[in-house]
Amino acid sequence: MITFWHYKGAYIQANIQGMNEDVPDITGPVLGKSYIIRGIAIGSQLLLRDLVQFVSDHNIQPFVQKTFGFNREQVLEAFDYLQTGSHIGKVGIEIKL
């Protein structure tokens, strides 16, 4: 599933890997203006398995300060919350499958 929004000058994209949907083409807006693109890449499944095992073995628990739902309004609210810089722990988006 790919969800794509334009909000407060930022393009927000959520992509759950393995879904066969096309990614929207943002080449025009990016090249036409001085946009900055930030992204994250997730490593291999083997790396993820090793990480999960390490976290489990050492009982590591992240500090999640606040969570939001996975609908447009709540994701935009989470984005606003992150922009304030007032959070200390993690800010999460809860996806219910």
Protein backbone atom coordinates (compact mmCIF):
# COMPACT_ATOMS: atom_id res chain seq x y z
CA MET A 1 0.00 0.00 0.00
CA ILE A 2 1.33 3.42 -0.90
CA THR A 3 -0.12 6.55 0.64
CA PHE A 4 1.06 9.91 -0.61
CA TRP A 5 0.27 13.41 0.68
CA HIS A 6 1.47 16.95 0.13
CA TYR A 7 1.33 18.85 3.41
CA LYS A 8 2.92 22.14 4.53
CA GLY A 9 5.42 22.06 1.69
CA ALA A 10 6.46 18.45 2.32
CA TYR A 11 5.67 15.29 0.40
CA ILE A 12 4.87 12.45 2.78
CA GLN A 13 4.97 8.91 1.47
CA ALA A 14 4.25 5.66 3.27
CA ASN A 15 5.07 2.43 1.50
CA ILE A 16 4.60 -1.07 2.80
CA GLN A 17 7.06 -3.20 0.84
CA GLY A 18 5.73 -6.03 -1.22
CA MET A 19 2.66 -4.24 -2.49
CA ASN A 20 2.50 -3.90 -6.28
CA GLU A 21 1.42 -0.29 -6.63
CA ASP A 22 3.11 2.42 -8.62
CA VAL A 23 4.90 5.21 -6.78
CA PRO A 24 3.63 8.67 -7.82
CA ASP A 25 6.04 10.56 -10.07
CA ILE A 26 7.27 13.67 -8.24
CA THR A 27 10.07 14.42 -10.71
CA GLY A 28 8.38 17.57 -12.04
CA PRO A 29 7.79 19.25 -8.65
CA VAL A 30 11.23 18.24 -7.39
CA LEU A 31 13.13 19.51 -10.42
CA GLY A 32 10.98 22.62 -10.75
CA LYS A 33 11.75 23.86 -7.24
CA SER A 34 14.52 23.60 -4.67
CA TYR A 35 13.08 20.67 -2.76
CA ILE A 36 15.07 18.59 -0.33
CA ILE A 37 14.38 14.86 -0.38
CA ARG A 38 14.90 12.81 2.78
CA GLY A 39 14.32 9.14 2.98
CA ILE A 40 15.13 6.04 4.92
CA ALA A 41 16.12 2.68 3.57
CA ILE A 42 15.55 -0.52 5.45
CA GLY A 43 18.19 -3.24 5.18
CA SER A 44 17.82 -6.87 4.22
CA GLN A 45 15.51 -9.38 5.88
CA LEU A 46 18.57 -11.11 7.37
CA LEU A 47 19.68 -7.85 8.98
CA LEU A 48 16.17 -7.34 10.35
CA ARG A 49 16.09 -10.88 11.79
CA ASP A 50 19.46 -10.29 13.48
CA LEU A 51 18.22 -6.99 14.91
CA VAL A 52 15.00 -8.53 16.21
CA GLN A 53 16.97 -11.35 17.83
CA PHE A 54 19.39 -8.87 19.47
CA VAL A 55 16.53 -6.73 20.81
CA SER A 56 14.78 -9.83 22.13
CA ASP A 57 17.93 -11.29 23.72
CA HIS A 58 18.71 -8.02 25.53
CA ASN A 59 15.09 -7.10 26.38
CA ILE A 60 15.48 -3.67 24.75
CA GLN A 61 12.34 -1.56 24.97
CA PRO A 62 12.06 1.74 23.10
CA PHE A 63 10.56 4.74 24.84
CA VAL A 64 7.49 5.60 22.77
CA GLN A 65 6.26 8.99 23.90
CA LYS A 66 3.21 9.26 21.69
CA THR A 67 1.41 7.24 19.01
CA PHE A 68 -0.95 8.27 16.24
CA GLY A 69 -3.28 6.32 13.98
CA PHE A 70 -2.67 5.55 10.32
CA ASN A 71 -5.24 7.78 8.71
CA ARG A 72 -4.61 11.06 6.92
CA GLU A 73 -5.63 13.37 9.77
CA GLN A 74 -3.63 11.56 12.44
CA VAL A 75 -0.52 11.21 10.26
CA LEU A 76 -0.63 14.96 9.59
CA GLU A 77 -1.08 15.55 13.32
CA ALA A 78 1.98 13.36 13.99
CA PHE A 79 3.94 15.35 11.40
CA ASP A 80 2.96 18.61 13.15
CA TYR A 81 3.94 17.13 16.51
CA LEU A 82 7.37 16.13 15.20
CA GLN A 83 7.90 19.62 13.79
CA THR A 84 7.47 21.14 17.26
CA GLY A 85 10.55 19.24 18.43
CA SER A 86 8.99 18.79 21.88
CA HIS A 87 9.19 14.99 21.86
CA ILE A 88 11.86 13.10 23.77
CA GLY A 89 11.06 9.51 22.88
CA LYS A 90 9.82 7.91 19.71
CA VAL A 91 6.69 9.05 17.92
CA GLY A 92 4.83 6.15 16.34
CA ILE A 93 2.23 5.56 13.68
CA GLU A 94 0.08 2.59 14.65
CA ILE A 95 -0.85 0.32 11.74
CA LYS A 96 -3.56 -2.24 12.42
CA LEU A 97 -3.50 -5.14 9.96
